[in-house]
XYZ file of C-alpha atoms in Angstrom:
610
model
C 0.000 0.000 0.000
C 0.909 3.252 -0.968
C 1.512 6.184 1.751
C 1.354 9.656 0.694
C 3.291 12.532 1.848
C 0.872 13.738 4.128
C -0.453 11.140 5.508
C 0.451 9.780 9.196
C 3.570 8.005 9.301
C 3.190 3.976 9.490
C 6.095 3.876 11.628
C 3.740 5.348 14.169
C 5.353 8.304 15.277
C 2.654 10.737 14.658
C 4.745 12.322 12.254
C 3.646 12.993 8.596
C 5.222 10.684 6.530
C 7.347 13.289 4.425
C 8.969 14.301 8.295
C 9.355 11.304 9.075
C 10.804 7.930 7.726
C 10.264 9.644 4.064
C 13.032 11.882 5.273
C 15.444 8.997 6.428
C 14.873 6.705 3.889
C 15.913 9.764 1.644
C 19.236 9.941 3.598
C 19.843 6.483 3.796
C 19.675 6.892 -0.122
C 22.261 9.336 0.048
C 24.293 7.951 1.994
C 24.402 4.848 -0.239
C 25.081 7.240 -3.392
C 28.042 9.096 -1.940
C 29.479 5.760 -0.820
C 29.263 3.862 -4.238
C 30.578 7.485 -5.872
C 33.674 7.626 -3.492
C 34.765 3.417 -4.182
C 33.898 4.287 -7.964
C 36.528 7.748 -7.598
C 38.599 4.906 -5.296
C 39.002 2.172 -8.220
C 39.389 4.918 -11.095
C 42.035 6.729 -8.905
C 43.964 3.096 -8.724
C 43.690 2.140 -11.876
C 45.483 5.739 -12.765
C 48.354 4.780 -10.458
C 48.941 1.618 -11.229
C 48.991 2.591 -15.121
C 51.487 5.313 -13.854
C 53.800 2.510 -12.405
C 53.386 0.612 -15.260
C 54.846 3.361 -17.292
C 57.646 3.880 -15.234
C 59.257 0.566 -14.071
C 60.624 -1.254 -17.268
C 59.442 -4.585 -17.847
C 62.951 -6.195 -16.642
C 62.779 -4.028 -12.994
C 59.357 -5.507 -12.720
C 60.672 -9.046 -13.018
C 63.362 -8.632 -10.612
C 61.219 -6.794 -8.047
C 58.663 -9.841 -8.073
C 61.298 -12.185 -7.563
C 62.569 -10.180 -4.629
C 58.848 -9.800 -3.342
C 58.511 -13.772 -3.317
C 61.750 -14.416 -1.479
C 60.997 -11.859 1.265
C 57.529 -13.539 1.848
C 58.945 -17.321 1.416
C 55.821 -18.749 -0.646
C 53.812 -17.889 2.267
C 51.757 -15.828 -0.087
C 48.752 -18.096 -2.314
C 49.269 -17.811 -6.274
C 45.641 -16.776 -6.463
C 46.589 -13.581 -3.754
C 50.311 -13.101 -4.984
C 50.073 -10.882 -7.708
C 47.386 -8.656 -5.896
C 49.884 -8.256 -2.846
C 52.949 -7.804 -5.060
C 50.919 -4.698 -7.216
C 49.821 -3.618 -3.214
C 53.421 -3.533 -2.099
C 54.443 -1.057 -5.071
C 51.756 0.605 -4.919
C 52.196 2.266 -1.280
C 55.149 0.361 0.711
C 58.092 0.061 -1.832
C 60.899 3.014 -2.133
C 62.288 3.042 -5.173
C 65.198 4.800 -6.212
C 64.028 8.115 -5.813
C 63.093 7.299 -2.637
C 59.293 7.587 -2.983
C 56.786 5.081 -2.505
C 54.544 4.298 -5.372
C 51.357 6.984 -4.687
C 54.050 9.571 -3.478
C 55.624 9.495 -6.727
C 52.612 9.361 -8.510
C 51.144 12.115 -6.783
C 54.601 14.265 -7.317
C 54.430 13.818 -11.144
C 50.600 13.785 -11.742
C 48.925 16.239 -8.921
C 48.502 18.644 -12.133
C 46.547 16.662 -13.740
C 44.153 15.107 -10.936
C 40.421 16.106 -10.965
C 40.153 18.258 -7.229
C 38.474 14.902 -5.671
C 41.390 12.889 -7.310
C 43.811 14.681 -5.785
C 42.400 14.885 -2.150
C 42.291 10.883 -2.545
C 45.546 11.189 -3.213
C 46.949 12.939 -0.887
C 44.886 11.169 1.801
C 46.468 8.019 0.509
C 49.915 9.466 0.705
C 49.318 10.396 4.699
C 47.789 6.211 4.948
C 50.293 4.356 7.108
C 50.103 0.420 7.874
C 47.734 -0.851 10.620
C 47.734 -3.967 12.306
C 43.708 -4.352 13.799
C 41.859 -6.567 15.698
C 38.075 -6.687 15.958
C 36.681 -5.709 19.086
C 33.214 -5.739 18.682
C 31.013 -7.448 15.885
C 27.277 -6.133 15.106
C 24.969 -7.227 11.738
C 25.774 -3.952 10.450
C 29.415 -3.059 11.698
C 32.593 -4.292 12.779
C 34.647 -2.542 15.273
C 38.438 -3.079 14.902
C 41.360 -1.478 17.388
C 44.944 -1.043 16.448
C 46.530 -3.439 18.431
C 49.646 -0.676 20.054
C 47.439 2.605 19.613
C 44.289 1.293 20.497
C 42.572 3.703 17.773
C 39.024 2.523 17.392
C 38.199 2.273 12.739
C 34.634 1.421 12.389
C 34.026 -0.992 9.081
C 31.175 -2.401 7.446
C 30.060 -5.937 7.965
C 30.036 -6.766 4.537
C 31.835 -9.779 2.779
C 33.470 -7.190 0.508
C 34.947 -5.583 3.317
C 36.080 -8.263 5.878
C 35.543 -11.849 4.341
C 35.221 -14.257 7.276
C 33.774 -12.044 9.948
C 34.501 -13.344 13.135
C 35.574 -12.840 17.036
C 38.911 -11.392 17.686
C 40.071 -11.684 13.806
C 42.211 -9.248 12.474
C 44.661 -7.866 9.627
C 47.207 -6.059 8.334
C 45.801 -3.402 5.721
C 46.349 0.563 5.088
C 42.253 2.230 6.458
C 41.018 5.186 4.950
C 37.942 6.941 6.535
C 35.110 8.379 4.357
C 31.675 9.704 5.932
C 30.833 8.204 8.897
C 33.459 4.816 8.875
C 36.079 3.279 7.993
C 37.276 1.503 4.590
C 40.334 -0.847 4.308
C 42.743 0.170 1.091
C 43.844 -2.973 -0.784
C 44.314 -6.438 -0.762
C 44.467 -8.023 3.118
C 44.106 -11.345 4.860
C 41.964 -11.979 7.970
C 43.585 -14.588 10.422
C 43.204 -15.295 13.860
C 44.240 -14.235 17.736
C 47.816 -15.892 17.556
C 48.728 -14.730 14.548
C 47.920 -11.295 15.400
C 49.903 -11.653 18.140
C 52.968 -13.426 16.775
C 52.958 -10.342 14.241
C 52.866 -7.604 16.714
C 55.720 -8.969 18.491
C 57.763 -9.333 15.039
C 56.776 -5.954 14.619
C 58.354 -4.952 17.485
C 61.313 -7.131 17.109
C 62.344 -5.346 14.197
C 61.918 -1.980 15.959
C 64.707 -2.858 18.193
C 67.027 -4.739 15.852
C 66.665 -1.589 13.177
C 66.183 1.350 15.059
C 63.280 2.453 13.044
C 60.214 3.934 13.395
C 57.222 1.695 13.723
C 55.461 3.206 10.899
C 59.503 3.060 8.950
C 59.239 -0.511 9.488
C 56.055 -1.331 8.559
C 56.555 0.040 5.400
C 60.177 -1.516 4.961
C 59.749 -4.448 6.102
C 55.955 -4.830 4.636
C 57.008 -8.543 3.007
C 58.383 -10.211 5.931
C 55.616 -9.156 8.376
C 52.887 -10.427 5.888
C 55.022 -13.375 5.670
C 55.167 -13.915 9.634
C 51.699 -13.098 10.033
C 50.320 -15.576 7.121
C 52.572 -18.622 8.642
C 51.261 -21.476 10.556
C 51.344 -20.995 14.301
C 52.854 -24.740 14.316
C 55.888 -23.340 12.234
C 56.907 -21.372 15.750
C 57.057 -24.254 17.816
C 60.183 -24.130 19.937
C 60.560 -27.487 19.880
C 59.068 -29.230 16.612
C 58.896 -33.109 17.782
C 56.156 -35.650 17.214
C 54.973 -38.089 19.306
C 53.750 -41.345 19.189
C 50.123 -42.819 19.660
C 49.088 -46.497 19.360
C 45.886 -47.320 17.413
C 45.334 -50.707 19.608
C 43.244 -53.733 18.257
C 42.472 -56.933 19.457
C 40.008 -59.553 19.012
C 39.146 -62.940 20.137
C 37.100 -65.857 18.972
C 33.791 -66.625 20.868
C 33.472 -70.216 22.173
C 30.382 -69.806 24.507
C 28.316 -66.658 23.356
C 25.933 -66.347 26.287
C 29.197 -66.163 28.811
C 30.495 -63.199 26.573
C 27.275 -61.474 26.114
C 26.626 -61.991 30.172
C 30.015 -60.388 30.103
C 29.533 -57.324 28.201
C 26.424 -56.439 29.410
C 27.388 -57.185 33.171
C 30.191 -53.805 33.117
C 28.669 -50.790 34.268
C 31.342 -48.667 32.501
C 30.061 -51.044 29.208
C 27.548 -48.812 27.784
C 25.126 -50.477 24.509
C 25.218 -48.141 21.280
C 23.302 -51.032 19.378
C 22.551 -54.460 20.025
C 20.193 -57.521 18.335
C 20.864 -61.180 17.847
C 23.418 -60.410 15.240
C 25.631 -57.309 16.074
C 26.580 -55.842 19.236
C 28.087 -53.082 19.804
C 29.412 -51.209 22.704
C 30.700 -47.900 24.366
C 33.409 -48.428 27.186
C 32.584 -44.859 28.728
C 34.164 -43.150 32.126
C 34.896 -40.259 33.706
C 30.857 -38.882 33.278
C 30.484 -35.020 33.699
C 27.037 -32.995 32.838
C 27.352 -29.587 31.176
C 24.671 -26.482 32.119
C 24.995 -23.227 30.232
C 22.060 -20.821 30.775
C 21.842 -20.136 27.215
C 21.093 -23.709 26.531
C 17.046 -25.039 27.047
C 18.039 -28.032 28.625
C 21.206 -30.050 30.216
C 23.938 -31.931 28.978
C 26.340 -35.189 29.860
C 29.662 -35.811 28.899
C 31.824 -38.775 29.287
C 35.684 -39.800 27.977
C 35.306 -42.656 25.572
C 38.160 -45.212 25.947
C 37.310 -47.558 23.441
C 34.667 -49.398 21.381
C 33.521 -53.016 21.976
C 31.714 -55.141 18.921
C 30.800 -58.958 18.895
C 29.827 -59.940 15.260
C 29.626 -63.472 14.157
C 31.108 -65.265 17.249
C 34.215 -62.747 16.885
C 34.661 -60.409 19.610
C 36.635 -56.996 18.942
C 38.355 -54.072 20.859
C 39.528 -50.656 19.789
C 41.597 -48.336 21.779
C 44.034 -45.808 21.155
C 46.243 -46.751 24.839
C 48.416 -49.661 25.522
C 47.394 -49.207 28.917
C 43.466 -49.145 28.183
C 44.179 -52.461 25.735
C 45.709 -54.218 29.183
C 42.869 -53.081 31.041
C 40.188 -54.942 28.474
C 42.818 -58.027 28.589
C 42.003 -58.402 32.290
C 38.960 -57.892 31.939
C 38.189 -60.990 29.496
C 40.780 -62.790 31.275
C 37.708 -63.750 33.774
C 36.286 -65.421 30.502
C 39.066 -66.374 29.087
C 38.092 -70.484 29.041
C 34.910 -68.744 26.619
C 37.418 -67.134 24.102
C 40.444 -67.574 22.129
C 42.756 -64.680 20.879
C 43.022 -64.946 17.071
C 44.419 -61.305 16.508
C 45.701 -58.122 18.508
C 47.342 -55.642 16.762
C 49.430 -52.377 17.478
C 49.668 -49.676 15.053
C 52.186 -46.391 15.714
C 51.058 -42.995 14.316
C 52.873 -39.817 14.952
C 51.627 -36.780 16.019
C 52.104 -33.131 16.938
C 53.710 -33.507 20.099
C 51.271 -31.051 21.411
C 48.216 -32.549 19.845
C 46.025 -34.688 22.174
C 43.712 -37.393 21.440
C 40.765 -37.597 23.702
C 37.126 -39.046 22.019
C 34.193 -37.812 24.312
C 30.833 -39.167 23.734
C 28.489 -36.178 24.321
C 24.279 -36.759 25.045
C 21.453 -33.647 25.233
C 18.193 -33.469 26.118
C 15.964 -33.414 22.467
C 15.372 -29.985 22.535
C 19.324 -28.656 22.798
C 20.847 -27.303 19.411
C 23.536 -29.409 17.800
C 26.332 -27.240 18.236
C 26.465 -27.307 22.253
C 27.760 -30.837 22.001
C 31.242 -28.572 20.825
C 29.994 -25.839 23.753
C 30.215 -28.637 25.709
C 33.404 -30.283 24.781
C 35.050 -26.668 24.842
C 34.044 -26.193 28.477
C 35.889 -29.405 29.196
C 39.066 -28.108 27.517
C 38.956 -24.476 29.243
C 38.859 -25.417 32.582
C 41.079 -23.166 34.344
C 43.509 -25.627 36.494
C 43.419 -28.270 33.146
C 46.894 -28.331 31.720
C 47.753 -26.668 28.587
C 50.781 -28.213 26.608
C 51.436 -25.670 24.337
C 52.702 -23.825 27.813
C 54.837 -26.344 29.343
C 51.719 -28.263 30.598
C 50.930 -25.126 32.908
C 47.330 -24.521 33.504
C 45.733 -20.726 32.616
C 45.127 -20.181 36.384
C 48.821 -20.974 36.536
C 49.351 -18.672 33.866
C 48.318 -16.365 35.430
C 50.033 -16.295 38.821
C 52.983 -16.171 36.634
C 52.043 -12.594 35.545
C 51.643 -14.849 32.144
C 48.122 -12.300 31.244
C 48.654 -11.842 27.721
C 49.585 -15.544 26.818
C 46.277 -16.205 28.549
C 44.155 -13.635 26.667
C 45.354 -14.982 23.223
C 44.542 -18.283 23.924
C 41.276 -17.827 24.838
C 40.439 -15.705 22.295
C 42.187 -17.861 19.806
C 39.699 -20.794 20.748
C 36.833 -18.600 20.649
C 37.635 -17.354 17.065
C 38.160 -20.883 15.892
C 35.109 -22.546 17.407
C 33.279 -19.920 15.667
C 34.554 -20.635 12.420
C 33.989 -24.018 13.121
C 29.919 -23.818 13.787
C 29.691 -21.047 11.399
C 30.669 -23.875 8.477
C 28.986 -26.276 10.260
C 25.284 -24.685 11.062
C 25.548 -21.848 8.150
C 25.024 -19.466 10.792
C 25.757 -18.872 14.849
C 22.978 -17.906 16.669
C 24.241 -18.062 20.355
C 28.294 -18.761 20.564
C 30.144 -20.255 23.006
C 30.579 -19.085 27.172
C 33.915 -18.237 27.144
C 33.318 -15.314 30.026
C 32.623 -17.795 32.637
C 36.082 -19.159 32.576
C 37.684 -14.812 32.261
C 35.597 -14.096 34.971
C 36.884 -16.963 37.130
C 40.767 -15.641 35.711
C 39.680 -12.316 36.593
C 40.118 -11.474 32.982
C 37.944 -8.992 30.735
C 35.114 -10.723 29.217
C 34.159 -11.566 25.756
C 32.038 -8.760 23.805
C 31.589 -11.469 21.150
C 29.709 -13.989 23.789
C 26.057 -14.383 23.837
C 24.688 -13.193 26.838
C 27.793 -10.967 27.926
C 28.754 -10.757 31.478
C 25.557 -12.555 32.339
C 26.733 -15.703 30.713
C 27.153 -18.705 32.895
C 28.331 -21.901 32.265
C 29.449 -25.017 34.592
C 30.743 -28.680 34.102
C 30.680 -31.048 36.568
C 31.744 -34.773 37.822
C 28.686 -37.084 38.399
C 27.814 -40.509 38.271
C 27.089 -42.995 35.798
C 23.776 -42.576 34.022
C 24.156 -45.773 32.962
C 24.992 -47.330 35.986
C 23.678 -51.450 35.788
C 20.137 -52.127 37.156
C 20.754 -55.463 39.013
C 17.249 -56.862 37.720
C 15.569 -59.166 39.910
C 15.111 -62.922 38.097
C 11.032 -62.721 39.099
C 10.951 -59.310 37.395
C 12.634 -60.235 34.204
C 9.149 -61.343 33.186
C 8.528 -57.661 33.800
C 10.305 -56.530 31.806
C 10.216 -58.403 28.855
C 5.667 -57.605 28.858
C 7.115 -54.033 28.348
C 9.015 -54.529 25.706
C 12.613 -54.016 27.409
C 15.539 -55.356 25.844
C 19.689 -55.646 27.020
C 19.918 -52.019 25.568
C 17.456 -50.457 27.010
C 17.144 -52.065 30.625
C 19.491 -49.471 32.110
C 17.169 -46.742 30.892
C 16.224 -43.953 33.532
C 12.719 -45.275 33.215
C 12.837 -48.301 33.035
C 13.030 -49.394 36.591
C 10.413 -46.929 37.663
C 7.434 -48.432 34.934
C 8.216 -52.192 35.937
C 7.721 -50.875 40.167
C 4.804 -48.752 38.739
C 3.504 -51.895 36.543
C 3.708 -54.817 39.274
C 2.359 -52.206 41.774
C -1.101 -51.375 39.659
C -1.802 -55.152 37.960
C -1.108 -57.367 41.237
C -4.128 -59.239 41.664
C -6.183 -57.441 39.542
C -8.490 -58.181 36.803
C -6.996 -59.039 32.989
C -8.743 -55.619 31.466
C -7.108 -54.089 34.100
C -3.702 -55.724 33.479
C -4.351 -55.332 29.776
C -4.573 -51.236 29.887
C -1.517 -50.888 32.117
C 0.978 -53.203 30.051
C 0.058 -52.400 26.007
C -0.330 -47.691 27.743
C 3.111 -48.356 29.045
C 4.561 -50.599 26.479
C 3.288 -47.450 23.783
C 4.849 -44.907 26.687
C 8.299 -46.930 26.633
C 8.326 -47.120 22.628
C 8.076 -43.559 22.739
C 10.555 -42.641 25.591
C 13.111 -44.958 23.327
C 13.291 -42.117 20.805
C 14.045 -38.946 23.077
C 17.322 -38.592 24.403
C 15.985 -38.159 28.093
C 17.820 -38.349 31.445
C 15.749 -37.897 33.822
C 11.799 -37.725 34.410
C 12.332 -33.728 34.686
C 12.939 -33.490 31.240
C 9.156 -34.242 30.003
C 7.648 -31.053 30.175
C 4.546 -29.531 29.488
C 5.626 -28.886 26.054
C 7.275 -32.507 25.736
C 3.968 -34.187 27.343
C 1.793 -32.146 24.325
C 3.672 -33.869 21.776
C 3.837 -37.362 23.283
C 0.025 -37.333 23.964
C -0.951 -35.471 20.444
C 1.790 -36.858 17.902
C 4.224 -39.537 18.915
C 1.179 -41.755 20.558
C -0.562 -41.349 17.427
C 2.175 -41.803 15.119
C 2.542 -45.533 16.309
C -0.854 -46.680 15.003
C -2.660 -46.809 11.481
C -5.609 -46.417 13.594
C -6.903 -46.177 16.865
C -9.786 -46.677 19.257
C -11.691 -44.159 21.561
C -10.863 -46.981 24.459
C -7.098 -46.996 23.562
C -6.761 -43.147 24.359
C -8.736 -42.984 27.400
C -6.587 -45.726 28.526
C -3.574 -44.125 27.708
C -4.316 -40.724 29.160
C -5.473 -42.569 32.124
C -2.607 -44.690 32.657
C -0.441 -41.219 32.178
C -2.209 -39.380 35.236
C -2.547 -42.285 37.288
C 1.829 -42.528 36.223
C 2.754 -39.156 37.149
C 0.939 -39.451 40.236
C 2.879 -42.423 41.463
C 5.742 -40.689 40.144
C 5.118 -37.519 42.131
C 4.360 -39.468 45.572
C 7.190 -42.335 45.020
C 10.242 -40.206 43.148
C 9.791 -37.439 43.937
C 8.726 -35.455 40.470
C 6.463 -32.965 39.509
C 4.875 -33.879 36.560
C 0.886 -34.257 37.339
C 0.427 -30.242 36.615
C 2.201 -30.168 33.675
C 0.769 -33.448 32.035
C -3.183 -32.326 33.182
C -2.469 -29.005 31.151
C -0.926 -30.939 28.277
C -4.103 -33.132 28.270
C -6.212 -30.092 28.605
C -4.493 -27.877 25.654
C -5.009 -30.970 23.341
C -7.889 -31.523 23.932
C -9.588 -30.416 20.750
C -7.561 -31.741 18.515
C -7.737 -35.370 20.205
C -11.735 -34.349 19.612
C -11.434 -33.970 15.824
C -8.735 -36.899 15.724
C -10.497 -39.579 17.464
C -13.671 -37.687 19.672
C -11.794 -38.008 23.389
């Protein structure tokens, strides 16, 4: 719909129209104009300069500078950004003989010439020295980047033209010229991460004091070798460049007496089932259980360090590790049941890696309603714990770190894992909607916290030791029967539930009638069958929400059809369930099933008429 000048504002400010968002759409036109005009003027201007250079440095002088460029930055540079760094370099770092830089010679031997607007570009470009910047602060619209020694503040566009891979704490090298309202970079640049920044500034700094130059001297000199320390490989710095060595561990054994291995497997608490039918079984061996809360995160999380994998498939029994000392561990183990088995193979394999790379597999489990990416929240919060060893610092933790005065090692490090992780969930998810806590752990260090972290200084995260979840129910041989009515099997015994619907079951069908047994064991056999499908911990989980969706979709969803009796009996065996539940465990989950029930209500009506 059209709105007319005079006419009130839609915007509802009261305003007319024409005074009101008429007016600032008009300037946000404007604005747009003037920029696309002054990067128009920007590439023209250029294009005059480096036709200007072309003119003046013989074909020959050309050849030898490139070769000179290339051994200054050692390769470091890619062949698809090597030319446009090499034409950036003469452009506005290199002295020729005359002992002017590319635009200061042009702008000596051409200012006559130059259109007013060209020659204030110019001369603005002339005054441009090298910056090294770090974002500080990220927005949809803007980035804010500091200069890492002068702390001046340049204010850029968030635009892919403008900074590529937009991201916590990255940062460049790149000559900024300011136009309106912001900043623009001039040229060709790279954007690369915490360390790097930091590795730079102190090679910046290092050549200070070695040449006796001033900073801005050097960063013009000396323009190839800091790109070329700034684009290396933070690996290419290690003091000490050795590898270590890991075992890939695999051993397997023949099954004599199946029942005596399967007894066995099943029988280890720390043994936890991944899969498992009459044919192929296949295991977790799981310790070390923590659980992960972050209150940016709708639900809760559990951790746990995976030492190996178990598999029995067609009478062979198999183990994978990556520790000679977990592989002995297993070997005592099935040593108990070692008349049931025969060793056919074990195998060692040596692999070499970083010697400051570590190999730990967690297995990581959320409630259903937790986003993806907080299984690498998670893991991260494992890995930032502030008296956890770091071995890229002489195995020193951060809070040991910092009681070595050790701040700024500290700072990078963190901020080096934030930028990385995300990268990481950026390519992963396409976007990041809330990032990782890293402000829990700088609070606890006493360090600034993150701008770039959801929630800011209200962000709170925690890990924690706890038990097993999957700690063995020692099942009584009466209620095996039990069990089995319900449709429990070796994988799904140790469930949270489980337990509690076999007490609940025995405790509502002794000596009562077979209708009445009949409604209890097929509601809670279709309760179980649905359970099986959420990853669930504990009975707090099922909330009001989570109840809605069992009672409207999921029940429905197992049938092709179903009776008016089958849903009463279901919804009845649910109340009278979270009852029990409430008096005998301890829950709270009568309220928010009874409003479940209630809000579906009318669409169980048009469904089925109850």
């Amino acid at each position: 719909m059209k709105v007319h000048r005079n006419e009130p504002c839609p915007c509802g400010s009261g305003k007319k129209y024409k005074k009101c968002c008429l007016l600032k759409d008009k300037i946000v036109q404007i604005s747009e104009v003037r920029e696309e005009r002054f990067l128009q003027e920007r590439h023209e201007l250029i294009m005059k300069l480096m036709s200007f250079l072309d003119r003046k440095i013989s074909r020959n002088q050309v050849l030898q500078l490139h070769s000179e460029f290339r051994r200054r930055t050692q390769g470091k540079i890619s062949d698809t950004n090597e030319v446009g760094f090499f034409q950036y370099w003469l452009n506005y770092f290199y002295f020729f003989e005359n002992g002017l830089r590319g635009i200061e010679w042009f702008l000596k031997e051409n200012s006559s010439n130059l259109t007013i607007e060209e020659r204030r570009l110019a001369e603005n470009w002339v005054k441009m020295t090298p910056k090294v910047v770090q974002a500080i602060e990220m927005s949809d619209a803007e980035i804010l980047f500091e200069d890492v020694v002068t702390k001046e503040n340049y204010t850029i566009l968030n635009k892919k033209e403008y900074v590529t891979e937009p991201a916590p704490w990255v940062g460049t090298i790149s000559l900024i010229e300011h136009f309106g309202n912001l900043d623009y970079f001039n040229g060709v640049r790279v954007f690369l991460g915490p360390q790097n920044i930091s590795r730079v500034k102190a090679f910046i700094q290092k050549l200070i004091a070695e040449t006796n130059l001033s900073r801005e001297l050097v960063l013009f000199k000396y323009f190839p070798e800091i790109i070329c320390e700034f684009l290396k490989d933070g690996n290419e710095h290690d003091a000490d460049p050795k590898e270590k060595e890991i075992q890939e561990c695999t051993i397997q054994f023949q099954v004599k007496e199946e029942k005596v291995i399967t007894d066995f497997i099943q029988g280890e608490s720390e043994f936890v089932i991944d899969y498992w039918d009459k044919d192929v079984k296949k295991l977790s061996w799981l310790c070390n259980w923590m659980e992960y809360t972050d209150n940016e995160m709708n639900g809760k999380a559990q951790l746990a360090e995976n030492l190996g994998t178990i598999s029995l498939e067609k009478n062979v029994l198999q183990f994978n590790c990556y520790d000679t000392g977990i592989l002995d561990q297993f070997k005592q183990k099935i040593k108990k049941n070692e008349k049931s088995v025969v060793l056919i193979n074990e195998k060692i394999q040596s692999h070499f890696i970083p010697h400051l790379a570590e190999i730990k597999n967690m297995a990581v489990h959320f409630s259903e309603n937790v986003s993806k990416y907080f299984a690498l929240y998670a893991q991260n919060n494992f890995n930032l714990e502030p008296d956890r060893s770091i071995p890229m610092f002489d195995q020193l933790s951060p809070r040991e770190l910092m009681d070595k005065g050790r701040v700024d090692d500290v700072d990078t490090w963190l901020k080096e894992h934030e930028y990385r992780l995300y990268q990481h969930v950026k390519s992963d998810f396409g976007k990041v909607e809330k990032t990782a806590d890293f402000n829990t752990v700088r609070k606890e260090l006493g360090l600034p916290v993150s701008p770039f972290v959801t929630g800011g200084e209200n962000r709170n995260s925690s890990i924690v030791s706890i038990k097993s979840p999957h700690q063995r129910i020692l099942v009584n041989k009466e209620d095996i029967p039990f069990y089995e009515e319900l449709g429990f099997k070796p994988d799904t015994i140790d469930n949270f539930y489980a337990k509690s619907l076999v007490s609940f079951f025995k405790e509502k069908t002794g000596g009562k009638s077979e209708n009445t047994i009949r409604k209890y064991k097929y509601s809670l056999y279709d309760l179980r069958e649905i359970l099986e499908d959420y990853s669930l911990y504990s009975w707090d989980e099922l909330t009001q929400k989570l109840w809605e969706r069992i009672i409207i979709k999921d029940y429905f969803d197992l049938f092709y059809s179903v009776s008016k009796t089958q849903v009463k009996d279901f919804l009845s065996t649910l109340k009278t369930l979270a009852k029990w539940l409430d008096a005998n465990e301890n829950t709270r989950l009568s309220d928010d099933l009874l409003m479940a029930i209630e809000k579906t209500e009318k669409k169980r009506l048009r469904i089925v008429g109850v």
